[in-house]
Amino acid sequence: MRKEGTKITKQKSLIEIRTGSDSDIPRIKKAYDFLEDIDISYSPRILSAHRTPDRMAKEARNLSKDGFMVSIAAAGGSAHLPGMSASETMVPVVGLPVKTSSFEGWDSLFSIIQMPNGVPVGTVGIGQAESAAILAVQIAYNNNIDVRNKIRKYRGIEGELSNDLKTVPLVGVIKPKEIEVDEAKCGGMISLMKKLGLKVKEFDVDLDEARSVLSDIEDEGAMAIIAIGDLERADFSKLIAGYTDLATIGLIVREGKVREEIFDSFLYYTDEEGGPVLGMGIKRYRNAALYAAQIAGMFVSEIRKKVGAFRSELALSVEDKDLQVKSEGVKTFIN
Ligand code: RP5
């Protein structure tokens, strides 16, 4: 049986907040506070990926049947809770890296963000608990115009959405004109989304055009945005997120060595500029597509089924390789 969040008991929780330890709870207090302040129910859990692995996995598998639309998974250090939870569910997981004493939370961030292709976690900056809560609401309440307008007001986003707005499985892919993407990978991301049943609209913009592009796609009922940046324009995703209440997936695509400072301009915004971003691992084009499909899949069962089939194919291909390496040995396998 689920216990409802602390303050609200009548409203059904669409948002679960799982932490790897009770010690995480005071560190992510802003997430609970934010949801309580805007009257959104949540279910708090303590589920450790290492100390209670079976229970953690089982409760991840139960998320969908228990009616959750999103799970915030917060953990620190060897922070495997978000990734392991994500691998057991089609419900989008928002990864919240908890600040640690030894590495200031960089260990947590790196353990969460760079998920392998196939199983995305939308990751916020270290200790960015309020961002995680805002994004969870933006994902779970995409079709609830009252809640969306409340969030827009709180975040200072211009323009109230019309109550007649109907959401559709549409995703906007937006990038600055000046950056170069790997055409094959970007094309692969777009075709994967289409294969999973999403409509996709692509925009190359200057930042001053972004606001009107976003306003149009919001009016068309989009469910998510993928905003692409590179090393020089790592801030692009969060600047885009500053103009919209749509769940904004941030993707950094530039090839080459990446230093950790990039995450400072990628994931952290201020009251004056930018907004919260669901960060994907560097160059994780496919995960951006899958995460967008998971968000839409919360509202469209056909898309959820297709993401499930994609995951099953992925699992089968790993199992095949396992059988192969077991029978052939590594030397034949790698040749
Ligand atoms: C992680 O280890 C938890 O998420 C927590 O951040 C960290 C330390 O846990 P405790 O030793 O305080 O229980 O799994």
Coordinates of C-alpha atoms and ligand atoms in Angstrom, one line a residue:
M1 CA 0.0 0.0 0.0
R2 CA 1.2 3.5 -0.8
K3 CA 1.3 6.2 1.7
E4 CA 0.4 9.6 0.4
G5 CA 2.7 12.6 0.8
T6 CA 2.9 14.4 4.1
K7 CA 0.6 17.3 3.5
I8 CA -2.1 16.3 1.1
T9 CA -4.0 13.1 1.5
K10 CA -7.1 13.5 -0.7
Q11 CA -5.3 14.1 -4.0
K12 CA -3.8 11.1 -5.8
S13 CA 0.0 11.2 -6.1
L14 CA 1.3 11.3 -9.6
I15 CA 4.8 12.0 -8.3
E16 CA 7.0 9.6 -6.3
I17 CA 10.1 10.8 -4.6
R18 CA 12.5 8.0 -3.8
T19 CA 15.7 8.5 -1.9
G20 CA 18.6 6.1 -1.4
S21 CA 18.8 6.9 2.3
D22 CA 17.0 8.7 5.0
S23 CA 20.1 11.0 5.1
D24 CA 19.1 12.3 1.7
I25 CA 15.7 13.6 2.9
P26 CA 16.9 16.8 4.6
R27 CA 19.2 17.5 1.7
I28 CA 16.4 17.6 -0.8
K29 CA 13.9 19.3 1.4
K30 CA 13.2 22.0 -1.3
A31 CA 11.6 19.4 -3.5
Y32 CA 9.0 18.5 -0.9
D33 CA 8.6 22.1 0.1
F34 CA 7.9 23.2 -3.5
L35 CA 5.3 20.5 -4.1
E36 CA 3.5 21.3 -0.8
D37 CA 3.6 25.0 -1.6
I38 CA 1.8 24.5 -4.9
D39 CA -0.5 21.8 -3.4
I40 CA 0.7 18.9 -5.5
S41 CA 0.7 15.5 -3.8
Y42 CA 3.7 13.2 -3.7
S43 CA 4.7 9.9 -2.3
P44 CA 8.0 9.8 -0.4
R45 CA 10.0 6.5 -0.3
I46 CA 13.4 5.3 1.0
L47 CA 14.6 2.6 -1.5
S48 CA 18.3 1.9 -1.6
A49 CA 19.8 0.5 -4.8
H50 CA 22.5 -1.2 -2.7
R51 CA 20.9 -2.1 0.6
T52 CA 17.5 -3.0 -0.6
P53 CA 18.0 -3.8 -4.3
D54 CA 15.1 -6.2 -4.7
R55 CA 12.6 -3.9 -3.0
M56 CA 13.9 -0.9 -5.0
A57 CA 13.5 -2.8 -8.3
K58 CA 10.1 -4.2 -7.4
E59 CA 8.8 -0.7 -6.4
A60 CA 10.2 0.7 -9.7
R61 CA 8.3 -2.0 -11.6
N62 CA 5.1 -1.0 -9.6
L63 CA 5.3 2.7 -10.5
S64 CA 3.1 2.5 -13.5
K65 CA 0.4 0.3 -12.1
D66 CA 0.4 2.5 -8.9
G67 CA -0.5 5.4 -11.2
F68 CA 2.7 7.4 -11.0
M69 CA 3.6 9.6 -13.9
V70 CA 7.1 10.4 -12.8
S71 CA 9.6 9.4 -10.2
I72 CA 12.3 11.7 -8.7
A73 CA 15.2 9.5 -7.6
A74 CA 17.7 11.2 -5.3
A75 CA 20.9 9.7 -4.3
G76 CA 24.5 10.5 -3.4
G77 CA 28.0 9.0 -3.9
S78 CA 27.7 5.8 -6.0
A79 CA 24.3 7.1 -6.9
H80 CA 22.8 4.0 -8.7
L81 CA 19.2 4.5 -7.5
P82 CA 18.1 6.7 -10.4
G83 CA 19.6 4.6 -13.2
M84 CA 18.6 1.2 -11.7
S85 CA 15.1 2.5 -11.1
A86 CA 14.9 3.8 -14.7
S87 CA 15.9 0.4 -16.0
E88 CA 12.9 -1.2 -14.3
T89 CA 10.2 1.1 -15.4
M90 CA 8.9 3.1 -18.4
V91 CA 7.9 5.9 -16.1
P92 CA 10.3 8.8 -16.6
V93 CA 12.9 9.1 -13.8
V94 CA 14.3 12.5 -12.8
G95 CA 17.7 12.0 -11.3
L96 CA 18.7 14.3 -8.4
P97 CA 22.4 14.1 -7.5
V98 CA 22.8 14.7 -3.8
K99 CA 25.7 16.8 -2.6
T100 CA 28.4 14.7 -0.9
S101 CA 31.2 15.7 1.5
S102 CA 34.1 14.0 -0.4
F103 CA 33.5 15.2 -4.0
E104 CA 30.8 17.9 -3.5
G105 CA 28.3 15.7 -5.4
W106 CA 30.3 15.4 -8.6
D107 CA 30.4 11.6 -7.9
S108 CA 26.6 11.6 -7.6
L109 CA 26.2 13.6 -10.8
F110 CA 28.5 11.4 -12.9
S111 CA 26.9 8.3 -11.5
I112 CA 23.5 9.4 -12.7
I113 CA 23.8 11.5 -15.9
Q114 CA 25.8 9.5 -18.4
M115 CA 23.3 6.6 -18.7
P116 CA 24.0 4.0 -21.4
N117 CA 21.9 4.4 -24.6
G118 CA 18.5 2.8 -24.1
V119 CA 17.8 3.8 -20.5
P120 CA 17.7 7.6 -20.0
V121 CA 17.5 9.5 -16.7
G122 CA 16.7 13.2 -16.9
T123 CA 19.3 14.6 -14.6
V124 CA 19.3 18.0 -12.7
G125 CA 22.3 19.8 -11.2
I126 CA 23.9 18.7 -7.9
G127 CA 21.4 19.4 -5.1
Q128 CA 18.9 21.1 -7.4
A129 CA 15.9 19.7 -5.6
E130 CA 13.5 22.4 -6.5
S131 CA 14.4 22.0 -10.2
A132 CA 13.7 18.3 -9.9
A133 CA 10.3 19.0 -8.4
I134 CA 9.4 21.6 -11.0
L135 CA 10.3 19.2 -13.8
A136 CA 8.4 16.3 -12.2
V137 CA 5.3 18.5 -12.2
Q138 CA 5.9 19.7 -15.8
I139 CA 6.1 16.0 -16.9
A140 CA 3.2 14.7 -14.9
Y141 CA 0.8 17.6 -15.4
N142 CA 1.4 18.3 -19.1
N143 CA -2.3 17.9 -19.8
N144 CA -3.5 19.8 -16.8
I145 CA -3.8 23.4 -17.9
D146 CA -4.6 24.8 -14.4
V147 CA -1.5 23.3 -12.9
R148 CA 0.6 24.4 -16.0
N149 CA -0.6 28.0 -15.6
K150 CA 0.3 27.9 -11.9
I151 CA 3.8 26.7 -12.8
R152 CA 4.1 29.4 -15.5
K153 CA 3.1 32.1 -13.1
Y154 CA 5.6 30.8 -10.4
R155 CA 8.4 30.6 -13.0
G156 CA 7.5 34.0 -14.5
I157 CA 6.8 32.5 -18.0
E158 CA 4.9 34.9 -20.2
G159 CA 1.4 34.0 -21.5
E160 CA -1.4 32.0 -20.0
L161 CA -2.3 28.8 -21.7
S162 CA -5.9 28.4 -22.9
N163 CA -8.2 26.0 -21.1
D164 CA -9.1 24.6 -24.5
L165 CA -5.6 23.4 -25.1
K166 CA -5.4 19.7 -25.9
T167 CA -2.0 18.0 -25.7
V168 CA -0.7 15.7 -28.5
P169 CA 2.4 13.5 -28.7
L170 CA 4.4 16.3 -30.4
V171 CA 8.0 17.1 -29.5
G172 CA 10.0 20.2 -30.6
V173 CA 13.7 19.8 -31.3
I174 CA 15.4 23.1 -31.1
K175 CA 19.0 24.1 -31.6
P176 CA 21.0 27.3 -32.2
K177 CA 21.7 28.1 -35.9
E178 CA 25.4 28.3 -35.3
I179 CA 26.1 24.8 -33.9
E180 CA 26.9 21.8 -35.9
V181 CA 25.4 18.4 -35.0
D182 CA 26.3 15.0 -36.2
E183 CA 23.7 14.7 -38.9
A184 CA 23.6 10.9 -38.8
K185 CA 23.1 10.8 -35.0
C186 CA 20.6 13.7 -35.0
G187 CA 18.7 12.1 -37.9
G188 CA 18.7 8.9 -36.0
M189 CA 17.3 10.6 -32.9
I190 CA 14.5 12.1 -35.0
S191 CA 13.6 8.9 -36.8
L192 CA 13.6 7.0 -33.5
M193 CA 11.1 9.4 -32.1
K194 CA 8.9 9.0 -35.2
K195 CA 9.3 5.2 -35.0
L196 CA 8.1 5.4 -31.4
G197 CA 4.9 7.2 -32.6
L198 CA 5.9 10.9 -31.9
K199 CA 5.3 13.8 -34.1
V200 CA 8.5 15.9 -34.3
K201 CA 9.1 19.5 -35.4
E202 CA 12.6 20.8 -35.8
F203 CA 13.8 24.4 -35.4
D204 CA 17.2 26.1 -36.0
V205 CA 16.9 29.4 -34.2
D206 CA 18.6 32.5 -32.9
L207 CA 17.8 32.9 -29.3
D208 CA 15.6 35.9 -29.9
E209 CA 13.4 33.8 -32.2
A210 CA 13.1 31.0 -29.6
R211 CA 10.3 32.5 -27.5
S212 CA 7.8 32.7 -30.4
V213 CA 8.8 29.3 -31.7
L214 CA 8.1 27.8 -28.2
S215 CA 4.9 29.7 -27.8
D216 CA 3.7 28.2 -31.1
I217 CA 4.6 24.7 -30.3
E218 CA 3.0 25.0 -26.8
D219 CA -0.2 26.1 -28.6
E220 CA 0.0 23.1 -30.8
G221 CA -0.1 20.9 -27.6
A222 CA 3.5 19.7 -27.5
M223 CA 4.5 17.4 -24.7
A224 CA 8.2 18.0 -24.5
I225 CA 11.1 19.9 -26.0
I226 CA 14.6 18.6 -26.8
A227 CA 17.0 21.6 -26.7
I228 CA 20.5 20.9 -28.2
G229 CA 23.7 22.7 -27.2
D230 CA 27.4 22.2 -27.6
L231 CA 30.5 23.1 -25.7
E232 CA 30.3 26.8 -26.6
R233 CA 26.5 26.9 -26.2
A234 CA 26.1 24.5 -23.3
D235 CA 23.7 27.1 -21.8
F236 CA 21.3 26.9 -24.7
S237 CA 19.0 24.2 -23.2
K238 CA 18.5 26.0 -20.0
L239 CA 17.9 29.3 -21.8
I240 CA 15.2 27.6 -23.9
A241 CA 13.8 26.0 -20.7
G242 CA 13.5 29.6 -19.3
Y243 CA 10.8 30.4 -21.9
T244 CA 8.5 27.3 -21.5
D245 CA 6.8 25.1 -19.0
L246 CA 7.2 22.1 -21.3
A247 CA 9.5 19.4 -20.0
T248 CA 12.8 20.5 -21.6
I249 CA 15.3 17.7 -22.3
G250 CA 18.9 19.1 -22.6
L251 CA 21.4 17.5 -24.9
I252 CA 25.0 18.4 -25.3
V253 CA 26.3 17.1 -28.7
R254 CA 29.8 18.3 -29.3
E255 CA 32.5 15.7 -30.0
G256 CA 35.8 15.9 -28.1
K257 CA 36.9 16.1 -24.5
V258 CA 34.4 17.5 -22.1
R259 CA 35.4 19.0 -18.8
E260 CA 33.2 19.0 -15.8
E261 CA 32.7 22.8 -15.9
I262 CA 30.3 22.3 -18.8
F263 CA 27.7 21.1 -16.4
D264 CA 27.8 24.5 -14.7
S265 CA 26.5 26.3 -17.7
F266 CA 24.3 23.3 -18.8
L267 CA 22.3 22.6 -15.6
Y268 CA 22.3 25.6 -13.4
Y269 CA 20.0 28.6 -14.0
T270 CA 19.1 31.7 -12.1
D271 CA 15.9 33.5 -11.2
E272 CA 16.8 36.1 -14.0
E273 CA 17.8 33.7 -16.7
G274 CA 17.0 30.1 -17.8
G275 CA 15.0 27.3 -16.5
P276 CA 15.2 23.7 -15.3
V277 CA 16.5 21.1 -17.7
L278 CA 16.3 17.3 -17.8
G279 CA 20.0 16.7 -18.7
M280 CA 21.0 13.8 -20.8
G281 CA 24.5 12.4 -21.0
I282 CA 26.9 14.0 -23.4
K283 CA 26.0 12.9 -27.0
R284 CA 23.2 10.7 -25.8
Y285 CA 21.0 11.5 -28.8
R286 CA 19.1 8.2 -28.5
N287 CA 18.4 8.7 -24.9
A288 CA 16.9 12.2 -25.5
A289 CA 14.5 10.6 -28.0
L290 CA 13.6 7.8 -25.6
Y291 CA 13.1 10.1 -22.7
A292 CA 10.7 12.3 -24.9
A293 CA 8.9 9.1 -25.8
Q294 CA 8.6 8.0 -22.2
I295 CA 7.1 11.4 -21.3
A296 CA 4.6 11.1 -24.1
G297 CA 4.1 7.5 -23.3
M298 CA 2.6 8.5 -19.9
F299 CA -0.3 10.0 -21.9
V300 CA -0.5 7.7 -25.0
S301 CA -0.4 4.0 -24.3
E302 CA 0.6 3.1 -27.9
I303 CA 3.8 5.1 -27.4
R304 CA 4.5 3.4 -24.1
K305 CA 4.1 0.0 -25.7
K306 CA 6.6 0.9 -28.5
V307 CA 9.2 2.1 -25.9
G308 CA 8.6 -1.2 -24.1
A309 CA 9.2 -3.1 -27.3
F310 CA 12.4 -1.1 -28.0
R311 CA 13.7 -1.9 -24.5
S312 CA 12.9 -5.6 -25.0
E313 CA 14.8 -5.7 -28.3
L314 CA 17.8 -4.0 -26.5
A315 CA 17.7 -6.6 -23.7
L316 CA 17.6 -9.4 -26.3
S317 CA 20.6 -8.1 -28.2
V318 CA 22.6 -8.0 -25.0
E319 CA 21.5 -11.5 -24.1
D320 CA 22.5 -12.7 -27.5
K321 CA 26.0 -11.2 -27.1
D322 CA 26.3 -12.8 -23.7
L323 CA 25.6 -16.3 -25.1
Q324 CA 28.0 -15.6 -27.9
V325 CA 30.9 -14.5 -25.7
K326 CA 30.2 -17.4 -23.3
S327 CA 30.4 -20.0 -26.1
E328 CA 33.1 -18.4 -28.2
G329 CA 35.4 -16.9 -25.6
V330 CA 36.5 -13.3 -25.7
K331 CA 39.3 -13.6 -28.3
T332 CA 36.9 -14.9 -31.1
F333 CA 34.2 -12.5 -29.9
I334 CA 36.2 -9.4 -30.3
N335 CA 37.6 -10.3 -33.8
Ligands
RP5_1 C1 23.5 6.7 -1.1 O1 24.5 6.8 -0.2 C2 22.4 7.5 -0.5 O2 21.6 8.0 -1.5 C3 23.1 8.6 0.3 O3 23.2 9.8 -0.4 C4 24.5 8.0 0.5 C5 24.8 7.8 2.0 O4 23.8 7.1 2.6 P1 23.9 6.9 4.2 O5 25.2 6.2 4.5 O6 23.8 8.2 4.8 O7 22.7 6.0 4.6 O8 23.1 5.4 -1.4

